[in-house]
PDB file of C-alpha atoms in Angstrom:
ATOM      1  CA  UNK Y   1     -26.029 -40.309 -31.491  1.00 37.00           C
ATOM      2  CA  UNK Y   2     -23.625 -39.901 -28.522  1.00 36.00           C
ATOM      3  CA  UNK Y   3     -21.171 -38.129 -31.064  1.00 36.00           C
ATOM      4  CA  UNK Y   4     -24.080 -35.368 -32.762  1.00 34.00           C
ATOM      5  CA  UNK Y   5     -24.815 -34.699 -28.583  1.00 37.00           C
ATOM      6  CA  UNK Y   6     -21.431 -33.553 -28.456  1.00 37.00           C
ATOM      7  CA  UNK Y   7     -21.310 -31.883 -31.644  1.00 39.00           C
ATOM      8  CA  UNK Y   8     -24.737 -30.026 -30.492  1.00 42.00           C
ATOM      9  CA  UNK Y   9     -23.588 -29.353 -26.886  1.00 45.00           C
ATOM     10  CA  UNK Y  10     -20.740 -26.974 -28.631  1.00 45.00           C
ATOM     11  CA  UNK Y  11     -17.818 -29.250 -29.569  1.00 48.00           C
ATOM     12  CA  UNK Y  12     -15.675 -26.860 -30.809  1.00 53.00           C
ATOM     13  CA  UNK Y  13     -17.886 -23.863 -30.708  1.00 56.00           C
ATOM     14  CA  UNK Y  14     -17.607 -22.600 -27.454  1.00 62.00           C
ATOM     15  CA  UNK Y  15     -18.145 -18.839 -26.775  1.00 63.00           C
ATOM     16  CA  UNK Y  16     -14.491 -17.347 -26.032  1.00 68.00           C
ATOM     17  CA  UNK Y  17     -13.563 -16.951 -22.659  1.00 69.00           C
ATOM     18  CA  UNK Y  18     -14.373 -13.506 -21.213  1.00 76.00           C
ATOM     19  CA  UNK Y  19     -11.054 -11.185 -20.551  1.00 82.00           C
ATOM     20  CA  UNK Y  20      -9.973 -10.871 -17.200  1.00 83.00           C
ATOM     21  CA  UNK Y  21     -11.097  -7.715 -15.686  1.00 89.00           C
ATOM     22  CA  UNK Y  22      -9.222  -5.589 -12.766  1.00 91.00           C
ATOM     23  CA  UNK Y  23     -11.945  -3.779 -10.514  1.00 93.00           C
ATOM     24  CA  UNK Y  24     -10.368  -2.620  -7.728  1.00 94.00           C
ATOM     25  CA  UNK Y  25     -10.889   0.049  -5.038  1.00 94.00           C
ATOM     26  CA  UNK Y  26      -7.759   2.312  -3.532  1.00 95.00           C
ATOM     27  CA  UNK Y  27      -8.706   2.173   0.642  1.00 95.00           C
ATOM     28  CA  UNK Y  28      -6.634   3.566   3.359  1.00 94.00           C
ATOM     29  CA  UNK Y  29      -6.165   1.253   6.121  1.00 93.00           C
ATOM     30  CA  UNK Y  30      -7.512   3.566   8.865  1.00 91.00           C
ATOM     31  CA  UNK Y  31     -11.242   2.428   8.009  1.00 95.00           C
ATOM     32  CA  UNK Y  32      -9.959  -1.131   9.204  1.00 97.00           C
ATOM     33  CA  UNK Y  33      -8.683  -0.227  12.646  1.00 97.00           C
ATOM     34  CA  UNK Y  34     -10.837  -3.033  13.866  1.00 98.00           C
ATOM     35  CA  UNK Y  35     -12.296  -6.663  12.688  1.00 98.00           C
ATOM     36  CA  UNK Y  36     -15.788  -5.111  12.457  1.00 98.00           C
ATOM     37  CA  UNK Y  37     -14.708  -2.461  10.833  1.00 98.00           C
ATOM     38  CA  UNK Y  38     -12.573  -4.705   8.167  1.00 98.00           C
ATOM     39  CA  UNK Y  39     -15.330  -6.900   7.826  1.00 98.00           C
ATOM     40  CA  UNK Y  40     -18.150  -4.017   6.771  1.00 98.00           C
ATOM     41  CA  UNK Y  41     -15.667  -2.805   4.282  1.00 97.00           C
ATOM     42  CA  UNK Y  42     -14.916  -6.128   2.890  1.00 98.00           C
ATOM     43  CA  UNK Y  43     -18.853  -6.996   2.591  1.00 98.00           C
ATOM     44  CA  UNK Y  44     -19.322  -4.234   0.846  1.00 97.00           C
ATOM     45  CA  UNK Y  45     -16.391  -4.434  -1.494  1.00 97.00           C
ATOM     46  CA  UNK Y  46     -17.896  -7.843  -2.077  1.00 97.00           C
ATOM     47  CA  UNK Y  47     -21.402  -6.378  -2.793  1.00 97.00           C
ATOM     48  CA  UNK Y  48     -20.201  -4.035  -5.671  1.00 96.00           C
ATOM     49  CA  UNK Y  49     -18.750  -6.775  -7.050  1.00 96.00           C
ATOM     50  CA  UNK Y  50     -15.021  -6.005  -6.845  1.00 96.00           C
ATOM     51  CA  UNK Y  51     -11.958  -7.523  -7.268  1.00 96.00           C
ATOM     52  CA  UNK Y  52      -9.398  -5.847  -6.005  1.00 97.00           C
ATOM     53  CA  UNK Y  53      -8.642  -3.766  -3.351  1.00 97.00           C
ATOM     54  CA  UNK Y  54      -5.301  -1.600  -3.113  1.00 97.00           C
ATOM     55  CA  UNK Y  55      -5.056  -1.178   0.586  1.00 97.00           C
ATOM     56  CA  UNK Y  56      -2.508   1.747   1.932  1.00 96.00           C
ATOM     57  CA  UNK Y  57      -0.372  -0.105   4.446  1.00 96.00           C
ATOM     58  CA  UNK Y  58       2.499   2.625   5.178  1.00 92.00           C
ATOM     59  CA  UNK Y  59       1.392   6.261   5.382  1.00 89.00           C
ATOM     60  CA  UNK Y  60       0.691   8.453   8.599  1.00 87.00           C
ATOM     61  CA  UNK Y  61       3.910   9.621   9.371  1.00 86.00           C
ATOM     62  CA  UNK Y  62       5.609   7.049   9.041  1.00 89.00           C
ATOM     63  CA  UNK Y  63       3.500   4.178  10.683  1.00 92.00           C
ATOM     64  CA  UNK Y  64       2.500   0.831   8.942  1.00 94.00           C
ATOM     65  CA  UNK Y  65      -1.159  -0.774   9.011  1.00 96.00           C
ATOM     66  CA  UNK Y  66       0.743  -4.566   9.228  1.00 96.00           C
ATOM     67  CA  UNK Y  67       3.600  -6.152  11.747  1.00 96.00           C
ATOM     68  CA  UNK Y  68       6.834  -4.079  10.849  1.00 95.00           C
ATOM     69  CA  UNK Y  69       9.945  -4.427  12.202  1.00 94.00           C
ATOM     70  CA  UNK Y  70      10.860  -0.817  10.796  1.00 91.00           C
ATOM     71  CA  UNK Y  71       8.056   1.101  11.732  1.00 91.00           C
ATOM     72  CA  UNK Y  72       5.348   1.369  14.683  1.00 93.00           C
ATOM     73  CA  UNK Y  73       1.563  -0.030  13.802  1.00 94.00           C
ATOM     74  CA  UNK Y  74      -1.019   2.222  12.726  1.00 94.00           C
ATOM     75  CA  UNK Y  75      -2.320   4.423  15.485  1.00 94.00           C
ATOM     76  CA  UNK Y  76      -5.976   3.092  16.737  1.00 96.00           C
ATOM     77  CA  UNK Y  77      -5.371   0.018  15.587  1.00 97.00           C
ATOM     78  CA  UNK Y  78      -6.853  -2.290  18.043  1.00 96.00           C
ATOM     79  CA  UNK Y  79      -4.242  -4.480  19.956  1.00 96.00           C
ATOM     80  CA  UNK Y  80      -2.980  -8.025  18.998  1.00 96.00           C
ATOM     81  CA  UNK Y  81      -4.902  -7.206  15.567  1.00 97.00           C
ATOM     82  CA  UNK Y  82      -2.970  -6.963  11.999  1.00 98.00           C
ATOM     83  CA  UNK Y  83      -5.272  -5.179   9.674  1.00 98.00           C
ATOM     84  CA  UNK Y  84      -2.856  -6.198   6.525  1.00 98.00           C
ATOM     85  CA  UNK Y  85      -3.256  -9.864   7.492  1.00 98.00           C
ATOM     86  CA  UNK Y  86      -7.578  -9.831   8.084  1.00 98.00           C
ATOM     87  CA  UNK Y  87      -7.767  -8.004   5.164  1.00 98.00           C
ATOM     88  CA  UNK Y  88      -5.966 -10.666   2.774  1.00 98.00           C
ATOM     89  CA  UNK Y  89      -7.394 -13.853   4.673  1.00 98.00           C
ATOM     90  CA  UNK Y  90     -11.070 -12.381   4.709  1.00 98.00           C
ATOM     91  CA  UNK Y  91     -11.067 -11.088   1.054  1.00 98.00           C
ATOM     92  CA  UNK Y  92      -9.003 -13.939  -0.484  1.00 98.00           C
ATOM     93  CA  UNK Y  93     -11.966 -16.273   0.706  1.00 98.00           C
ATOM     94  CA  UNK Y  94     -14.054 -14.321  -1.583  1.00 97.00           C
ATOM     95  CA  UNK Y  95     -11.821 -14.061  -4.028  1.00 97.00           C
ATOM     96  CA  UNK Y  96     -10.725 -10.737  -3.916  1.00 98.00           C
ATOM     97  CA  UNK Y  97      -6.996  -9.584  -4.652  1.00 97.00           C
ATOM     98  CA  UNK Y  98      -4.796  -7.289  -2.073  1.00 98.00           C
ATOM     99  CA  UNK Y  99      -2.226  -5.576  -3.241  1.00 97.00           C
ATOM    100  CA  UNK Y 100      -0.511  -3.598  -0.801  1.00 97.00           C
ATOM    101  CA  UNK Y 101      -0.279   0.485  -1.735  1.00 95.00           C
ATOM    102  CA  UNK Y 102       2.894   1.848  -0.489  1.00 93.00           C
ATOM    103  CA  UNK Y 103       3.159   6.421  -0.408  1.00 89.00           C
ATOM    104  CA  UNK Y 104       6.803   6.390  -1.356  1.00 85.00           C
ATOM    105  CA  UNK Y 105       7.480  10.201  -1.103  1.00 82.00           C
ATOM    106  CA  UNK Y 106       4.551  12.164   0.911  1.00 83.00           C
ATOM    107  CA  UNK Y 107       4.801  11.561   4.171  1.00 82.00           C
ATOM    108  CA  UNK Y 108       1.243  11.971   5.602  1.00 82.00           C
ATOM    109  CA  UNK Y 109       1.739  14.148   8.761  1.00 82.00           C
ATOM    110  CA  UNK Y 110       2.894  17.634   9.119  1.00 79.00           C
ATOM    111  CA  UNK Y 111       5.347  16.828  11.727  1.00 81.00           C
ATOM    112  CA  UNK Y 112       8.264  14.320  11.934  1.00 82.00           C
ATOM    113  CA  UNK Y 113       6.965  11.293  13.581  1.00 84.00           C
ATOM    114  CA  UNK Y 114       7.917   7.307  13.803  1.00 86.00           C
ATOM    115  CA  UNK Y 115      10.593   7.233  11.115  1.00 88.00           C
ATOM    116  CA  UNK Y 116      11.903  10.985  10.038  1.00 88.00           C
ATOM    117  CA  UNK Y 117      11.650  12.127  13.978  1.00 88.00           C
ATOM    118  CA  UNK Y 118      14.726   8.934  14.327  1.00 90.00           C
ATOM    119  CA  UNK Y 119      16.304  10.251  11.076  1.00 90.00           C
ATOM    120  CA  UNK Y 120      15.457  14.342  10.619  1.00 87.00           C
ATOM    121  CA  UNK Y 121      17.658  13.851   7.238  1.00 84.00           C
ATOM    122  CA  UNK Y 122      15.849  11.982   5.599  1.00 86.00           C
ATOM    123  CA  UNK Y 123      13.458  14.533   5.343  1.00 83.00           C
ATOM    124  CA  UNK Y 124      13.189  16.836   1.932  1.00 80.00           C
ATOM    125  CA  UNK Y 125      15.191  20.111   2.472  1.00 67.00           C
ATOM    126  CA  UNK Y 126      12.560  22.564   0.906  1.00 64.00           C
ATOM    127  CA  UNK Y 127      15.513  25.286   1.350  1.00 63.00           C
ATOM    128  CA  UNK Y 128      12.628  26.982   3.857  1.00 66.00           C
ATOM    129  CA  UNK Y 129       9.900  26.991   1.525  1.00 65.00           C
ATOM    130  CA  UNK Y 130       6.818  25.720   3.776  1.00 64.00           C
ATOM    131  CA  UNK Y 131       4.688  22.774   2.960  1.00 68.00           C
ATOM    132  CA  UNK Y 132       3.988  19.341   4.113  1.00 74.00           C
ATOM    133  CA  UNK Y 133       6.462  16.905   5.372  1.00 82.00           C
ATOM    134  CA  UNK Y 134       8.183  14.441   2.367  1.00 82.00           C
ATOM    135  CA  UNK Y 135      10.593  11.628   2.391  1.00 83.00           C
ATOM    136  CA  UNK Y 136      13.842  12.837   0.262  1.00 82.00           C
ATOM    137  CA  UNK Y 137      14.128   9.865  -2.211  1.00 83.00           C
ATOM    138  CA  UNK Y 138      17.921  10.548  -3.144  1.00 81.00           C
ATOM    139  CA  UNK Y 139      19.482   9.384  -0.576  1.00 84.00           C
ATOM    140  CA  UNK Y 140      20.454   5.263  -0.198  1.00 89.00           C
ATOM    141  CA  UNK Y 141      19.394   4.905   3.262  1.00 91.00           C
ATOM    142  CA  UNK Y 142      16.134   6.473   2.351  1.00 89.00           C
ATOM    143  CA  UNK Y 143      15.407   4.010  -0.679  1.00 88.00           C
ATOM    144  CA  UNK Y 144      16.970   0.726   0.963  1.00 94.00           C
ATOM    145  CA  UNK Y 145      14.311   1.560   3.916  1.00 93.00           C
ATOM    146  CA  UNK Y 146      11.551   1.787   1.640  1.00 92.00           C
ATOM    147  CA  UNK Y 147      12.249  -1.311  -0.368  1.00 93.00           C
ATOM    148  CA  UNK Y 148      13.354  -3.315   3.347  1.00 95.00           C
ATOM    149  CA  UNK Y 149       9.883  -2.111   4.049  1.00 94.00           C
ATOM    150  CA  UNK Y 150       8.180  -3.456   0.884  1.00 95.00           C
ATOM    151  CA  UNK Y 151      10.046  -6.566   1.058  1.00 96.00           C
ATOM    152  CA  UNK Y 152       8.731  -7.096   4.412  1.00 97.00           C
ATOM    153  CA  UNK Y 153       5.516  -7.191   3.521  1.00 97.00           C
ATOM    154  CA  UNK Y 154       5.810  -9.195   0.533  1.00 96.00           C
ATOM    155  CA  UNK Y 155       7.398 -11.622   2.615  1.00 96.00           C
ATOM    156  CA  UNK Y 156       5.119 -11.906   5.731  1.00 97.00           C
ATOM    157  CA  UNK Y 157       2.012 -11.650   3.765  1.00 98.00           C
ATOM    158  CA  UNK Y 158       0.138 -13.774   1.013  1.00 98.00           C
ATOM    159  CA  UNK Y 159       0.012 -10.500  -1.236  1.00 98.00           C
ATOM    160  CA  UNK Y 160      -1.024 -10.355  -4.928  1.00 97.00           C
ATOM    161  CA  UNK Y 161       0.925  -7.019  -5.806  1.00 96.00           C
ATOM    162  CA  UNK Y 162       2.411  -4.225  -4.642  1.00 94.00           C
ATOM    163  CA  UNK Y 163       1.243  -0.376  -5.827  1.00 91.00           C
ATOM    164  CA  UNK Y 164       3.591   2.375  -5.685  1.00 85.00           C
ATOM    165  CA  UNK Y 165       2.462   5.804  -5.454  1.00 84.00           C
ATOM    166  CA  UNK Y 166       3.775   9.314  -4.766  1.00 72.00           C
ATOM    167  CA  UNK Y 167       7.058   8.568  -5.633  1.00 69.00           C
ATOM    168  CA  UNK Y 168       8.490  12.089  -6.742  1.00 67.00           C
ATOM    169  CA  UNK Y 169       8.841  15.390  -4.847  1.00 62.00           C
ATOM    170  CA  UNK Y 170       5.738  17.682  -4.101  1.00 62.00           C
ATOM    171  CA  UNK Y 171       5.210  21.040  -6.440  1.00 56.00           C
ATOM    172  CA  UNK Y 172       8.693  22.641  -6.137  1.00 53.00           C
ATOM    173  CA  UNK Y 173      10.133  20.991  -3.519  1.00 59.00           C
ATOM    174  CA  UNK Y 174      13.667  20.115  -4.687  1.00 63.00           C
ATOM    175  CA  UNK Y 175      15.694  18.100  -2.400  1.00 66.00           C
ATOM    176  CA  UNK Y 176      19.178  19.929  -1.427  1.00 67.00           C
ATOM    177  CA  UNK Y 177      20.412  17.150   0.125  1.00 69.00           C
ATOM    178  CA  UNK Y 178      24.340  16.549   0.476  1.00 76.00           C
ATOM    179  CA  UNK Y 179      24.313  13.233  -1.737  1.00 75.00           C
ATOM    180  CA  UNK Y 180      21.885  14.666  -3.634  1.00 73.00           C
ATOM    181  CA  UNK Y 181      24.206  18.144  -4.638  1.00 78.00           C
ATOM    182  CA  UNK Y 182      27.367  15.522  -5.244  1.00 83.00           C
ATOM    183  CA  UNK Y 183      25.115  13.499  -7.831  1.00 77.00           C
ATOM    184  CA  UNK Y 184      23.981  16.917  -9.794  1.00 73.00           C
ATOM    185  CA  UNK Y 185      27.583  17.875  -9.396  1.00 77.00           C
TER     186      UNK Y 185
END
């Protein structure tokens, strides 16, 4: 009899396991300036039953919402607080992914502060042409800052992914950069 219980409870006739499923939320860091603040967006991330989040940690102008030796902390952020680090400890206890969204091109202020104000060439030359502010890609110093950046994170922090966005050149900006003429040449 112990061998029909088994054959009754399902012995090889299971239900298939259910596919992993993504559902995540893109947040930017400044609604986590503070604990209490982090901690009513985690609940309710929680309470819809997410499982993901994709926080942006490097936006603003240049400023970073975690420790960076490259760049200054988010403004607002209250001191001796790392919103990167709460966020992964607090949602990884309820088994929620972080994955840490990186802007790679726009550069989230309309005036060069924190990293472009230190190196004005790094900038997109938009030949004059107004617009907002964007980080010209095609230069090495510009990428090897934005990986150093990336790496940093990955290093100092328990992520689960990294998310890349913006990385191109807004509307017709076209970057008329010296390295950048000498590669099209």
């Amino acid at each position: 009899t112990g061998f029909s219980v088994l054959l009754a409870i399902g012995f090889g006739t299971e239900a298939p396991a259910a596919e992993p499923q993504l559902r995540g939320i893109w947040m930017h860091a400044n609604f986590i300036r503070t604990p209490a603040e982090a901690d009513q967006c985690v609940e309710r991330i929680d309470r819809a039953n997410l499982n993901a989040v994709f926080l942006l940690v490097w936006y603003w102008g240049g400023q970073a919402s975690f420790q960076s030796s490259a760049c200054p902390m988010l403004e607002g952020v209250q001191p001796g607080y790392d919103p990167l680090e709460y966020m992964i400890r607090e949602c990884h206890r309820r088994k929620i992914e972080v994955h840490a969204w990186f802007v790679n091109g726009a550069y989230g202020r309309p005036e060069p502060l924190h990293v472009l104000d230190q190196h004005p060439t790094w900038l997109v030359d938009t030949d004059g042409q107004p617009g907002p502010l964007w980080n010209d890609l095609g230069p090495p110093a510009v990428r090897k800052f934005q990986s150093d950046l990336m790496i940093e994170a990955l290093t100092r922090y328990d992520l689960d992914g990294l998310h890349f966005d913006f990385i191109r050149y807004n509307g017709p900006a076209v970057c008329y950069c010296e390295h950048c003429q000498k590669e099209f040449a």
